[in-house]
Amino acid sequence: MYEWIKALHVIAVIAWMAGMLYLPRLFVYHCEAEAGSKQSETFKVMERRLLKAIINPAMIVTWLAGLYLAWSGRWLFTSWWIYGKLFLVLVLSGVHGLFVRWVKDFAADRNRHQQKFYRLINEVPTLLMIGIVILVVVKPF
C-alpha cells in the first residue's frame, strides 16, 4: 500500500505544482485586462476553476498522502530532512493561501499589484519545489 500512496502523492504534487506555476501567469495577463471587460471575466473563470478543480484538491491530497508516508515510513522520528521538507511545504501552503486571496481580489476587481509583482511571485513556488526535491532525493541531513 505504501508504494501506491507514494505514487498518489507524486501525482498530487505534480498537479499542485502545475497549478501553482500557472495561476500567477494568469494573474500577469489578468493585470492587462480592463476591469469588467470580457477578457477580465474570462480570466476570473479560469482562475477560479484552476483553483477549485485542480490546485485545492491537489494540495489536500498532497498533504494527506505525504503525512501518511511520513508516519508509516517512520521518517518523522529517524530523519531530519523531513522537517526541512515539512517547513518548505508549509511555506508553499502559505503561498497557496495568498493565491486564494488574490483570486478573490481579482474576482471583485480589487487587484492591488502590478504585473512585475506577479512575475516575481511566480518564481517562489519554483524555488520552494527545488528545495523540497533536493531534501527528498539527496536527504542531506
mmCIF file of N, CA and C in Angstrom:
data_model
loop_
_atom_site.group_PDB
_atom_site.id
_atom_site.type_symbol
_atom_site.label_atom_id
_atom_site.label_comp_id
_atom_site.label_asym_id
_atom_site.label_seq_id
_atom_site.Cartn_x
_atom_site.Cartn_y
_atom_site.Cartn_z
ATOM 1 N N MET A 1 0.818 -1.203 0.000
ATOM 2 C CA MET A 1 0.000 0.000 0.000
ATOM 3 C C MET A 1 0.862 1.267 0.000
ATOM 4 N N TYR A 2 2.019 1.197 0.663
ATOM 5 C CA TYR A 2 2.903 2.351 0.778
ATOM 6 C C TYR A 2 3.291 2.884 -0.606
ATOM 7 N N GLU A 3 3.637 1.990 -1.515
ATOM 8 C CA GLU A 3 4.062 2.406 -2.859
ATOM 9 C C GLU A 3 2.920 3.066 -3.632
ATOM 10 N N TRP A 4 1.695 2.588 -3.456
ATOM 11 C CA TRP A 4 0.531 3.195 -4.120
ATOM 12 C C TRP A 4 0.275 4.600 -3.585
ATOM 13 N N ILE A 5 0.401 4.752 -2.289
ATOM 14 C CA ILE A 5 0.215 6.080 -1.690
ATOM 15 C C ILE A 5 1.334 7.018 -2.150
ATOM 16 N N LYS A 6 2.547 6.492 -2.266
ATOM 17 C CA LYS A 6 3.654 7.305 -2.763
ATOM 18 C C LYS A 6 3.377 7.773 -4.193
ATOM 19 N N ALA A 7 2.867 6.877 -5.034
ATOM 20 C CA ALA A 7 2.519 7.258 -6.411
ATOM 21 C C ALA A 7 1.432 8.330 -6.405
ATOM 22 N N LEU A 8 0.422 8.158 -5.576
ATOM 23 C CA LEU A 8 -0.640 9.159 -5.454
ATOM 24 C C LEU A 8 -0.066 10.497 -5.004
ATOM 25 N N HIS A 9 0.849 10.453 -4.058
ATOM 26 C CA HIS A 9 1.496 11.668 -3.558
ATOM 27 C C HIS A 9 2.238 12.398 -4.682
ATOM 28 N N VAL A 10 3.013 11.665 -5.454
ATOM 29 C CA VAL A 10 3.775 12.277 -6.555
ATOM 30 C C VAL A 10 2.829 12.876 -7.589
ATOM 31 N N ILE A 11 1.769 12.169 -7.932
ATOM 32 C CA ILE A 11 0.777 12.682 -8.891
ATOM 33 C C ILE A 11 0.140 13.967 -8.369
ATOM 34 N N ALA A 12 -0.230 13.973 -7.089
ATOM 35 C CA ALA A 12 -0.856 15.154 -6.492
ATOM 36 C C ALA A 12 0.120 16.328 -6.454
ATOM 37 N N VAL A 13 1.388 16.057 -6.153
ATOM 38 C CA VAL A 13 2.402 17.117 -6.128
ATOM 39 C C VAL A 13 2.554 17.723 -7.518
ATOM 40 N N ILE A 14 2.586 16.883 -8.533
ATOM 41 C CA ILE A 14 2.722 17.393 -9.902
ATOM 42 C C ILE A 14 1.536 18.289 -10.250
ATOM 43 N N ALA A 15 0.330 17.847 -9.920
ATOM 44 C CA ALA A 15 -0.870 18.653 -10.209
ATOM 45 C C ALA A 15 -0.851 19.957 -9.427
ATOM 46 N N TRP A 16 -0.484 19.888 -8.156
ATOM 47 C CA TRP A 16 -0.433 21.096 -7.312
ATOM 48 C C TRP A 16 0.578 22.087 -7.874
ATOM 49 N N MET A 17 1.768 21.597 -8.190
ATOM 50 C CA MET A 17 2.811 22.486 -8.701
ATOM 51 C C MET A 17 2.437 23.055 -10.067
ATOM 52 N N ALA A 18 1.817 22.258 -10.917
ATOM 53 C CA ALA A 18 1.393 22.774 -12.227
ATOM 54 C C ALA A 18 0.459 23.966 -12.030
ATOM 55 N N GLY A 19 -0.486 23.822 -11.131
ATOM 56 C CA GLY A 19 -1.407 24.916 -10.847
ATOM 57 C C GLY A 19 -0.731 26.109 -10.199
ATOM 58 N N MET A 20 0.189 25.830 -9.283
ATOM 59 C CA MET A 20 0.878 26.913 -8.578
ATOM 60 C C MET A 20 1.817 27.683 -9.510
ATOM 61 N N LEU A 21 2.248 27.055 -10.581
ATOM 62 C CA LEU A 21 3.089 27.741 -11.552
ATOM 63 C C LEU A 21 2.257 28.479 -12.601
ATOM 64 N N TYR A 22 1.080 27.967 -12.888
ATOM 65 C CA TYR A 22 0.247 28.561 -13.932
ATOM 66 C C TYR A 22 -0.597 29.736 -13.427
ATOM 67 N N LEU A 23 -1.114 29.635 -12.210
ATOM 68 C CA LEU A 23 -2.014 30.670 -11.686
ATOM 69 C C LEU A 23 -1.377 32.060 -11.663
ATOM 70 N N PRO A 24 -0.135 32.221 -11.195
ATOM 71 C CA PRO A 24 0.441 33.567 -11.232
ATOM 72 C C PRO A 24 0.636 34.090 -12.658
ATOM 73 N N ARG A 25 0.825 33.198 -13.619
ATOM 74 C CA ARG A 25 0.903 33.640 -15.023
ATOM 75 C C ARG A 25 -0.445 34.203 -15.457
ATOM 76 N N LEU A 26 -1.511 33.562 -15.020
ATOM 77 C CA LEU A 26 -2.839 34.112 -15.316
ATOM 78 C C LEU A 26 -2.990 35.493 -14.689
ATOM 79 N N PHE A 27 -2.480 35.652 -13.471
ATOM 80 C CA PHE A 27 -2.546 36.963 -12.818
ATOM 81 C C PHE A 27 -1.812 38.020 -13.641
ATOM 82 N N VAL A 28 -0.650 37.662 -14.191
ATOM 83 C CA VAL A 28 0.127 38.601 -15.014
ATOM 84 C C VAL A 28 -0.729 39.087 -16.180
ATOM 85 N N TYR A 29 -1.371 38.159 -16.868
ATOM 86 C CA TYR A 29 -2.181 38.530 -18.032
ATOM 87 C C TYR A 29 -3.475 39.226 -17.615
ATOM 88 N N HIS A 30 -4.007 38.839 -16.455
ATOM 89 C CA HIS A 30 -5.236 39.456 -15.963
ATOM 90 C C HIS A 30 -5.000 40.936 -15.661
ATOM 91 N N CYS A 31 -3.802 41.273 -15.223
ATOM 92 C CA CYS A 31 -3.468 42.677 -14.945
ATOM 93 C C CYS A 31 -3.658 43.553 -16.177
ATOM 94 N N GLU A 32 -3.431 42.994 -17.354
ATOM 95 C CA GLU A 32 -3.546 43.750 -18.597
ATOM 96 C C GLU A 32 -4.990 43.997 -19.004
ATOM 97 N N ALA A 33 -5.889 43.154 -18.522
ATOM 98 C CA ALA A 33 -7.291 43.247 -18.925
ATOM 99 C C ALA A 33 -8.000 44.348 -18.141
ATOM 100 N N GLU A 34 -8.816 45.104 -18.825
ATOM 101 C CA GLU A 34 -9.584 46.157 -18.182
ATOM 102 C C GLU A 34 -10.678 45.536 -17.306
ATOM 103 N N ALA A 35 -10.830 46.050 -16.089
ATOM 104 C CA ALA A 35 -11.850 45.534 -15.171
ATOM 105 C C ALA A 35 -13.222 45.580 -15.831
ATOM 106 N N GLY A 36 -13.945 44.471 -15.718
ATOM 107 C CA GLY A 36 -15.281 44.396 -16.284
ATOM 108 C C GLY A 36 -15.324 43.972 -17.743
ATOM 109 N N SER A 37 -14.159 43.907 -18.390
ATOM 110 C CA SER A 37 -14.129 43.519 -19.804
ATOM 111 C C SER A 37 -14.387 42.012 -19.940
ATOM 112 N N LYS A 38 -14.701 41.599 -21.144
ATOM 113 C CA LYS A 38 -14.929 40.177 -21.420
ATOM 114 C C LYS A 38 -13.669 39.371 -21.102
ATOM 115 N N GLN A 39 -12.514 39.941 -21.452
ATOM 116 C CA GLN A 39 -11.243 39.276 -21.181
ATOM 117 C C GLN A 39 -11.027 39.097 -19.670
ATOM 118 N N SER A 40 -11.313 40.129 -18.902
ATOM 119 C CA SER A 40 -11.174 40.056 -17.450
ATOM 120 C C SER A 40 -12.105 38.996 -16.864
ATOM 121 N N GLU A 41 -13.327 38.954 -17.354
ATOM 122 C CA GLU A 41 -14.291 37.963 -16.858
ATOM 123 C C GLU A 41 -13.846 36.538 -17.206
ATOM 124 N N THR A 42 -13.225 36.374 -18.367
ATOM 125 C CA THR A 42 -12.700 35.062 -18.757
ATOM 126 C C THR A 42 -11.577 34.643 -17.827
ATOM 127 N N PHE A 43 -10.672 35.575 -17.508
ATOM 128 C CA PHE A 43 -9.595 35.261 -16.568
ATOM 129 C C PHE A 43 -10.156 34.886 -15.195
ATOM 130 N N LYS A 44 -11.190 35.551 -14.754
ATOM 131 C CA LYS A 44 -11.805 35.222 -13.459
ATOM 132 C C LYS A 44 -12.284 33.782 -13.441
ATOM 133 N N VAL A 45 -12.935 33.359 -14.511
ATOM 134 C CA VAL A 45 -13.432 31.975 -14.606
ATOM 135 C C VAL A 45 -12.251 31.003 -14.616
ATOM 136 N N MET A 46 -11.249 31.294 -15.409
ATOM 137 C CA MET A 46 -10.076 30.419 -15.499
ATOM 138 C C MET A 46 -9.385 30.280 -14.140
ATOM 139 N N GLU A 47 -9.193 31.397 -13.458
ATOM 140 C CA GLU A 47 -8.516 31.377 -12.156
ATOM 141 C C GLU A 47 -9.321 30.591 -11.128
ATOM 142 N N ARG A 48 -10.618 30.853 -11.082
ATOM 143 C CA ARG A 48 -11.474 30.153 -10.119
ATOM 144 C C ARG A 48 -11.491 28.652 -10.372
ATOM 145 N N ARG A 49 -11.651 28.261 -11.627
ATOM 146 C CA ARG A 49 -11.708 26.832 -11.954
ATOM 147 C C ARG A 49 -10.383 26.141 -11.684
ATOM 148 N N LEU A 50 -9.280 26.786 -12.034
ATOM 149 C CA LEU A 50 -7.968 26.212 -11.760
ATOM 150 C C LEU A 50 -7.782 25.992 -10.269
ATOM 151 N N LEU A 51 -8.160 26.971 -9.479
ATOM 152 C CA LEU A 51 -8.014 26.878 -8.032
ATOM 153 C C LEU A 51 -8.918 25.796 -7.449
ATOM 154 N N LYS A 52 -10.192 25.828 -7.805
ATOM 155 C CA LYS A 52 -11.174 24.913 -7.192
ATOM 156 C C LYS A 52 -11.068 23.481 -7.706
ATOM 157 N N ALA A 53 -10.765 23.312 -8.997
ATOM 158 C CA ALA A 53 -10.788 21.973 -9.581
ATOM 159 C C ALA A 53 -9.438 21.262 -9.550
ATOM 160 N N ILE A 54 -8.354 22.028 -9.483
ATOM 161 C CA ILE A 54 -7.037 21.386 -9.548
ATOM 162 C C ILE A 54 -6.180 21.709 -8.323
ATOM 163 N N ILE A 55 -5.929 22.991 -8.086
ATOM 164 C CA ILE A 55 -4.943 23.349 -7.069
ATOM 165 C C ILE A 55 -5.381 22.943 -5.657
ATOM 166 N N ASN A 56 -6.598 23.301 -5.260
ATOM 167 C CA ASN A 56 -7.050 22.963 -3.901
ATOM 168 C C ASN A 56 -7.111 21.453 -3.667
ATOM 169 N N PRO A 57 -7.780 20.675 -4.538
ATOM 170 C CA PRO A 57 -7.798 19.224 -4.305
ATOM 171 C C PRO A 57 -6.397 18.600 -4.315
ATOM 172 N N ALA A 58 -5.537 19.064 -5.216
ATOM 173 C CA ALA A 58 -4.184 18.505 -5.290
ATOM 174 C C ALA A 58 -3.396 18.801 -4.017
ATOM 175 N N MET A 59 -3.570 19.996 -3.450
ATOM 176 C CA MET A 59 -2.875 20.313 -2.207
ATOM 177 C C MET A 59 -3.368 19.398 -1.073
ATOM 178 N N ILE A 60 -4.655 19.193 -1.004
ATOM 179 C CA ILE A 60 -5.208 18.343 0.057
ATOM 180 C C ILE A 60 -4.679 16.923 -0.062
ATOM 181 N N VAL A 61 -4.700 16.371 -1.266
ATOM 182 C CA VAL A 61 -4.205 15.007 -1.475
ATOM 183 C C VAL A 61 -2.702 14.941 -1.193
ATOM 184 N N THR A 62 -1.966 15.961 -1.605
ATOM 185 C CA THR A 62 -0.529 16.010 -1.327
ATOM 186 C C THR A 62 -0.268 15.933 0.170
ATOM 187 N N TRP A 63 -0.971 16.752 0.932
ATOM 188 C CA TRP A 63 -0.788 16.764 2.382
ATOM 189 C C TRP A 63 -1.185 15.428 3.019
ATOM 190 N N LEU A 64 -2.357 14.919 2.664
ATOM 191 C CA LEU A 64 -2.818 13.674 3.282
ATOM 192 C C LEU A 64 -1.900 12.503 2.952
ATOM 193 N N ALA A 65 -1.560 12.361 1.687
ATOM 194 C CA ALA A 65 -0.677 11.257 1.287
ATOM 195 C C ALA A 65 0.713 11.448 1.888
ATOM 196 N N GLY A 66 1.211 12.682 1.888
ATOM 197 C CA GLY A 66 2.534 12.949 2.444
ATOM 198 C C GLY A 66 2.617 12.655 3.931
ATOM 199 N N LEU A 67 1.598 13.057 4.663
ATOM 200 C CA LEU A 67 1.591 12.761 6.098
ATOM 201 C C LEU A 67 1.516 11.263 6.360
ATOM 202 N N TYR A 68 0.725 10.563 5.566
ATOM 203 C CA TYR A 68 0.660 9.102 5.684
ATOM 204 C C TYR A 68 2.040 8.491 5.438
ATOM 205 N N LEU A 69 2.705 8.938 4.375
ATOM 206 C CA LEU A 69 4.029 8.395 4.042
ATOM 207 C C LEU A 69 5.040 8.698 5.143
ATOM 208 N N ALA A 70 5.012 9.913 5.662
ATOM 209 C CA ALA A 70 5.950 10.289 6.723
ATOM 210 C C ALA A 70 5.724 9.449 7.974
ATOM 211 N N TRP A 71 4.464 9.226 8.300
ATOM 212 C CA TRP A 71 4.139 8.452 9.502
ATOM 213 C C TRP A 71 4.434 6.974 9.308
ATOM 214 N N SER A 72 3.887 6.393 8.246
ATOM 215 C CA SER A 72 4.048 4.948 8.056
ATOM 216 C C SER A 72 5.477 4.574 7.672
ATOM 217 N N GLY A 73 6.213 5.473 7.048
ATOM 218 C CA GLY A 73 7.607 5.213 6.719
ATOM 219 C C GLY A 73 8.560 5.515 7.856
ATOM 220 N N ARG A 74 7.993 5.991 8.954
ATOM 221 C CA ARG A 74 8.762 6.354 10.159
ATOM 222 C C ARG A 74 9.850 7.393 9.874
ATOM 223 N N TRP A 75 9.575 8.269 8.907
ATOM 224 C CA TRP A 75 10.523 9.326 8.592
ATOM 225 C C TRP A 75 10.553 10.395 9.678
ATOM 226 N N LEU A 76 9.431 10.575 10.381
ATOM 227 C CA LEU A 76 9.337 11.653 11.367
ATOM 228 C C LEU A 76 10.285 11.467 12.542
ATOM 229 N N PHE A 77 10.641 10.245 12.821
ATOM 230 C CA PHE A 77 11.445 10.008 14.015
ATOM 231 C C PHE A 77 12.878 9.571 13.722
ATOM 232 N N THR A 78 13.190 9.410 12.441
ATOM 233 C CA THR A 78 14.518 8.889 12.106
ATOM 234 C C THR A 78 15.335 9.799 11.207
ATOM 235 N N SER A 79 14.730 10.822 10.615
ATOM 236 C CA SER A 79 15.443 11.656 9.649
ATOM 237 C C SER A 79 15.129 13.129 9.856
ATOM 238 N N TRP A 80 16.160 13.953 9.735
ATOM 239 C CA TRP A 80 15.988 15.388 9.910
ATOM 240 C C TRP A 80 15.540 16.094 8.639
ATOM 241 N N TRP A 81 15.841 15.521 7.483
ATOM 242 C CA TRP A 81 15.462 16.157 6.215
ATOM 243 C C TRP A 81 13.958 16.356 6.120
ATOM 244 N N ILE A 82 13.193 15.463 6.735
ATOM 245 C CA ILE A 82 11.725 15.542 6.636
ATOM 246 C C ILE A 82 11.204 16.829 7.272
ATOM 247 N N TYR A 83 11.890 17.307 8.301
ATOM 248 C CA TYR A 83 11.444 18.544 8.949
ATOM 249 C C TYR A 83 11.690 19.756 8.060
ATOM 250 N N GLY A 84 12.790 19.739 7.332
ATOM 251 C CA GLY A 84 13.034 20.788 6.347
ATOM 252 C C GLY A 84 11.990 20.753 5.240
ATOM 253 N N LYS A 85 11.675 19.537 4.800
ATOM 254 C CA LYS A 85 10.653 19.397 3.759
ATOM 255 C C LYS A 85 9.311 19.906 4.271
ATOM 256 N N LEU A 86 8.925 19.500 5.459
ATOM 257 C CA LEU A 86 7.648 19.945 6.028
ATOM 258 C C LEU A 86 7.597 21.463 6.148
ATOM 259 N N PHE A 87 8.699 22.069 6.553
ATOM 260 C CA PHE A 87 8.746 23.533 6.648
ATOM 261 C C PHE A 87 8.511 24.174 5.280
ATOM 262 N N LEU A 88 9.210 23.678 4.252
ATOM 263 C CA LEU A 88 9.046 24.248 2.917
ATOM 264 C C LEU A 88 7.642 24.011 2.367
ATOM 265 N N VAL A 89 7.055 22.865 2.680
ATOM 266 C CA VAL A 89 5.681 22.597 2.235
ATOM 267 C C VAL A 89 4.700 23.519 2.966
ATOM 268 N N LEU A 90 4.968 23.819 4.222
ATOM 269 C CA LEU A 90 4.143 24.798 4.945
ATOM 270 C C LEU A 90 4.241 26.171 4.293
ATOM 271 N N VAL A 91 5.441 26.571 3.904
ATOM 272 C CA VAL A 91 5.621 27.856 3.220
ATOM 273 C C VAL A 91 4.871 27.835 1.889
ATOM 274 N N LEU A 92 4.987 26.731 1.145
ATOM 275 C CA LEU A 92 4.267 26.604 -0.127
ATOM 276 C C LEU A 92 2.758 26.684 0.099
ATOM 277 N N SER A 93 2.284 26.100 1.176
ATOM 278 C CA SER A 93 0.855 26.184 1.507
ATOM 279 C C SER A 93 0.457 27.622 1.834
ATOM 280 N N GLY A 94 1.348 28.360 2.466
ATOM 281 C CA GLY A 94 1.089 29.779 2.716
ATOM 282 C C GLY A 94 1.001 30.572 1.429
ATOM 283 N N VAL A 95 1.881 30.264 0.476
ATOM 284 C CA VAL A 95 1.817 30.904 -0.843
ATOM 285 C C VAL A 95 0.492 30.554 -1.514
ATOM 286 N N HIS A 96 0.084 29.310 -1.372
ATOM 287 C CA HIS A 96 -1.216 28.868 -1.892
ATOM 288 C C HIS A 96 -2.327 29.749 -1.307
ATOM 289 N N GLY A 97 -2.254 29.995 -0.011
ATOM 290 C CA GLY A 97 -3.243 30.860 0.636
ATOM 291 C C GLY A 97 -3.256 32.265 0.061
ATOM 292 N N LEU A 98 -2.073 32.794 -0.233
ATOM 293 C CA LEU A 98 -2.004 34.110 -0.879
ATOM 294 C C LEU A 98 -2.659 34.071 -2.254
ATOM 295 N N PHE A 99 -2.441 33.001 -3.000
ATOM 296 C CA PHE A 99 -3.060 32.866 -4.318
ATOM 297 C C PHE A 99 -4.581 32.851 -4.205
ATOM 298 N N VAL A 100 -5.086 32.174 -3.183
ATOM 299 C CA VAL A 100 -6.536 32.147 -2.958
ATOM 300 C C VAL A 100 -7.044 33.570 -2.744
ATOM 301 N N ARG A 101 -6.345 34.325 -1.914
ATOM 302 C CA ARG A 101 -6.751 35.707 -1.649
ATOM 303 C C ARG A 101 -6.719 36.555 -2.926
ATOM 304 N N TRP A 102 -5.692 36.365 -3.742
ATOM 305 C CA TRP A 102 -5.576 37.156 -4.963
ATOM 306 C C TRP A 102 -6.623 36.774 -6.003
ATOM 307 N N VAL A 103 -7.008 35.501 -6.036
ATOM 308 C CA VAL A 103 -8.113 35.101 -6.922
ATOM 309 C C VAL A 103 -9.384 35.829 -6.498
ATOM 310 N N LYS A 104 -9.609 35.912 -5.189
ATOM 311 C CA LYS A 104 -10.785 36.635 -4.681
ATOM 312 C C LYS A 104 -10.701 38.125 -4.995
ATOM 313 N N ASP A 105 -9.499 38.686 -4.875
ATOM 314 C CA ASP A 105 -9.322 40.105 -5.203
ATOM 315 C C ASP A 105 -9.615 40.370 -6.674
ATOM 316 N N PHE A 106 -9.088 39.548 -7.549
ATOM 317 C CA PHE A 106 -9.363 39.717 -8.978
ATOM 318 C C PHE A 106 -10.856 39.546 -9.263
ATOM 319 N N ALA A 107 -11.487 38.572 -8.600
ATOM 320 C CA ALA A 107 -12.923 38.325 -8.812
ATOM 321 C C ALA A 107 -13.756 39.548 -8.446
ATOM 322 N N ALA A 108 -13.293 40.314 -7.461
ATOM 323 C CA ALA A 108 -14.005 41.518 -7.011
ATOM 324 C C ALA A 108 -13.446 42.783 -7.667
ATOM 325 N N ASP A 109 -12.583 42.615 -8.665
ATOM 326 C CA ASP A 109 -11.941 43.757 -9.348
ATOM 327 C C ASP A 109 -11.180 44.645 -8.365
ATOM 328 N N ARG A 110 -10.482 44.004 -7.413
ATOM 329 C CA ARG A 110 -9.706 44.734 -6.414
ATOM 330 C C ARG A 110 -8.214 44.392 -6.466
ATOM 331 N N ASN A 111 -7.698 44.039 -7.610
ATOM 332 C CA ASN A 111 -6.278 43.717 -7.696
ATOM 333 C C ASN A 111 -5.447 44.937 -7.295
ATOM 334 N N ARG A 112 -4.453 44.700 -6.435
ATOM 335 C CA ARG A 112 -3.614 45.791 -5.945
ATOM 336 C C ARG A 112 -2.162 45.705 -6.414
ATOM 337 N N HIS A 113 -1.873 44.749 -7.278
ATOM 338 C CA HIS A 113 -0.479 44.522 -7.664
ATOM 339 C C HIS A 113 -0.280 44.711 -9.165
ATOM 340 N N GLN A 114 0.970 44.976 -9.522
ATOM 341 C CA GLN A 114 1.365 45.143 -10.915
ATOM 342 C C GLN A 114 1.823 43.796 -11.490
ATOM 343 N N GLN A 115 1.964 43.766 -12.807
ATOM 344 C CA GLN A 115 2.454 42.563 -13.475
ATOM 345 C C GLN A 115 3.809 42.116 -12.923
ATOM 346 N N LYS A 116 4.695 43.050 -12.685
ATOM 347 C CA LYS A 116 6.039 42.719 -12.212
ATOM 348 C C LYS A 116 5.973 41.928 -10.896
ATOM 349 N N PHE A 117 5.076 42.316 -10.018
ATOM 350 C CA PHE A 117 4.890 41.610 -8.751
ATOM 351 C C PHE A 117 4.549 40.144 -8.995
ATOM 352 N N TYR A 118 3.584 39.889 -9.868
ATOM 353 C CA TYR A 118 3.167 38.516 -10.138
ATOM 354 C C TYR A 118 4.247 37.733 -10.875
ATOM 355 N N ARG A 119 5.034 38.410 -11.695
ATOM 356 C CA ARG A 119 6.157 37.736 -12.362
ATOM 357 C C ARG A 119 7.179 37.270 -11.329
ATOM 358 N N LEU A 120 7.430 38.077 -10.320
ATOM 359 C CA LEU A 120 8.359 37.681 -9.255
ATOM 360 C C LEU A 120 7.762 36.576 -8.389
ATOM 361 N N ILE A 121 6.496 36.725 -8.033
ATOM 362 C CA ILE A 121 5.816 35.726 -7.204
ATOM 363 C C ILE A 121 5.794 34.369 -7.898
ATOM 364 N N ASN A 122 5.734 34.393 -9.217
ATOM 365 C CA ASN A 122 5.697 33.154 -9.990
ATOM 366 C C ASN A 122 6.935 32.291 -9.726
ATOM 367 N N GLU A 123 8.032 32.907 -9.304
ATOM 368 C CA GLU A 123 9.274 32.164 -9.057
ATOM 369 C C GLU A 123 9.291 31.491 -7.684
ATOM 370 N N VAL A 124 8.480 31.962 -6.758
ATOM 371 C CA VAL A 124 8.504 31.434 -5.388
ATOM 372 C C VAL A 124 8.154 29.945 -5.343
ATOM 373 N N PRO A 125 7.047 29.479 -5.964
ATOM 374 C CA PRO A 125 6.776 28.041 -5.924
ATOM 375 C C PRO A 125 7.900 27.210 -6.557
ATOM 376 N N THR A 126 8.539 27.744 -7.597
ATOM 377 C CA THR A 126 9.643 27.027 -8.233
ATOM 378 C C THR A 126 10.806 26.849 -7.270
ATOM 379 N N LEU A 127 11.169 27.907 -6.577
ATOM 380 C CA LEU A 127 12.281 27.824 -5.622
ATOM 381 C C LEU A 127 11.957 26.869 -4.475
ATOM 382 N N LEU A 128 10.724 26.926 -3.993
ATOM 383 C CA LEU A 128 10.322 26.002 -2.925
ATOM 384 C C LEU A 128 10.347 24.557 -3.414
ATOM 385 N N MET A 129 9.865 24.329 -4.632
ATOM 386 C CA MET A 129 9.867 22.985 -5.200
ATOM 387 C C MET A 129 11.300 22.452 -5.312
ATOM 388 N N ILE A 130 12.232 23.281 -5.762
ATOM 389 C CA ILE A 130 13.630 22.858 -5.876
ATOM 390 C C ILE A 130 14.161 22.433 -4.511
ATOM 391 N N GLY A 131 13.898 23.240 -3.500
ATOM 392 C CA GLY A 131 14.342 22.893 -2.149
ATOM 393 C C GLY A 131 13.730 21.594 -1.652
ATOM 394 N N ILE A 132 12.440 21.411 -1.886
ATOM 395 C CA ILE A 132 11.755 20.196 -1.443
ATOM 396 C C ILE A 132 12.324 18.969 -2.147
ATOM 397 N N VAL A 133 12.500 19.052 -3.458
ATOM 398 C CA VAL A 133 13.022 17.910 -4.218
ATOM 399 C C VAL A 133 14.435 17.563 -3.751
ATOM 400 N N ILE A 134 15.274 18.556 -3.539
ATOM 401 C CA ILE A 134 16.632 18.282 -3.057
ATOM 402 C C ILE A 134 16.593 17.580 -1.706
ATOM 403 N N LEU A 135 15.748 18.059 -0.809
ATOM 404 C CA LEU A 135 15.651 17.418 0.505
ATOM 405 C C LEU A 135 15.180 15.970 0.399
ATOM 406 N N VAL A 136 14.224 15.704 -0.463
ATOM 407 C CA VAL A 136 13.664 14.355 -0.582
ATOM 408 C C VAL A 136 14.642 13.403 -1.270
ATOM 409 N N VAL A 137 15.290 13.867 -2.317
ATOM 410 C CA VAL A 137 16.154 12.988 -3.100
ATOM 411 C C VAL A 137 17.550 12.836 -2.475
ATOM 412 N N VAL A 138 18.157 13.964 -2.095
ATOM 413 C CA VAL A 138 19.518 13.937 -1.572
ATOM 414 C C VAL A 138 19.552 13.571 -0.090
ATOM 415 N N LYS A 139 18.510 13.970 0.636
ATOM 416 C CA LYS A 139 18.454 13.746 2.095
ATOM 417 C C LYS A 139 19.779 14.179 2.754
ATOM 418 N N PRO A 140 20.082 15.486 2.672
ATOM 419 C CA PRO A 140 21.387 15.969 3.108
ATOM 420 C C PRO A 140 21.646 15.883 4.616
ATOM 421 N N PHE A 141 20.605 15.722 5.393
ATOM 422 C CA PHE A 141 20.809 15.592 6.849
ATOM 423 C C PHE A 141 19.712 14.759 7.449
#
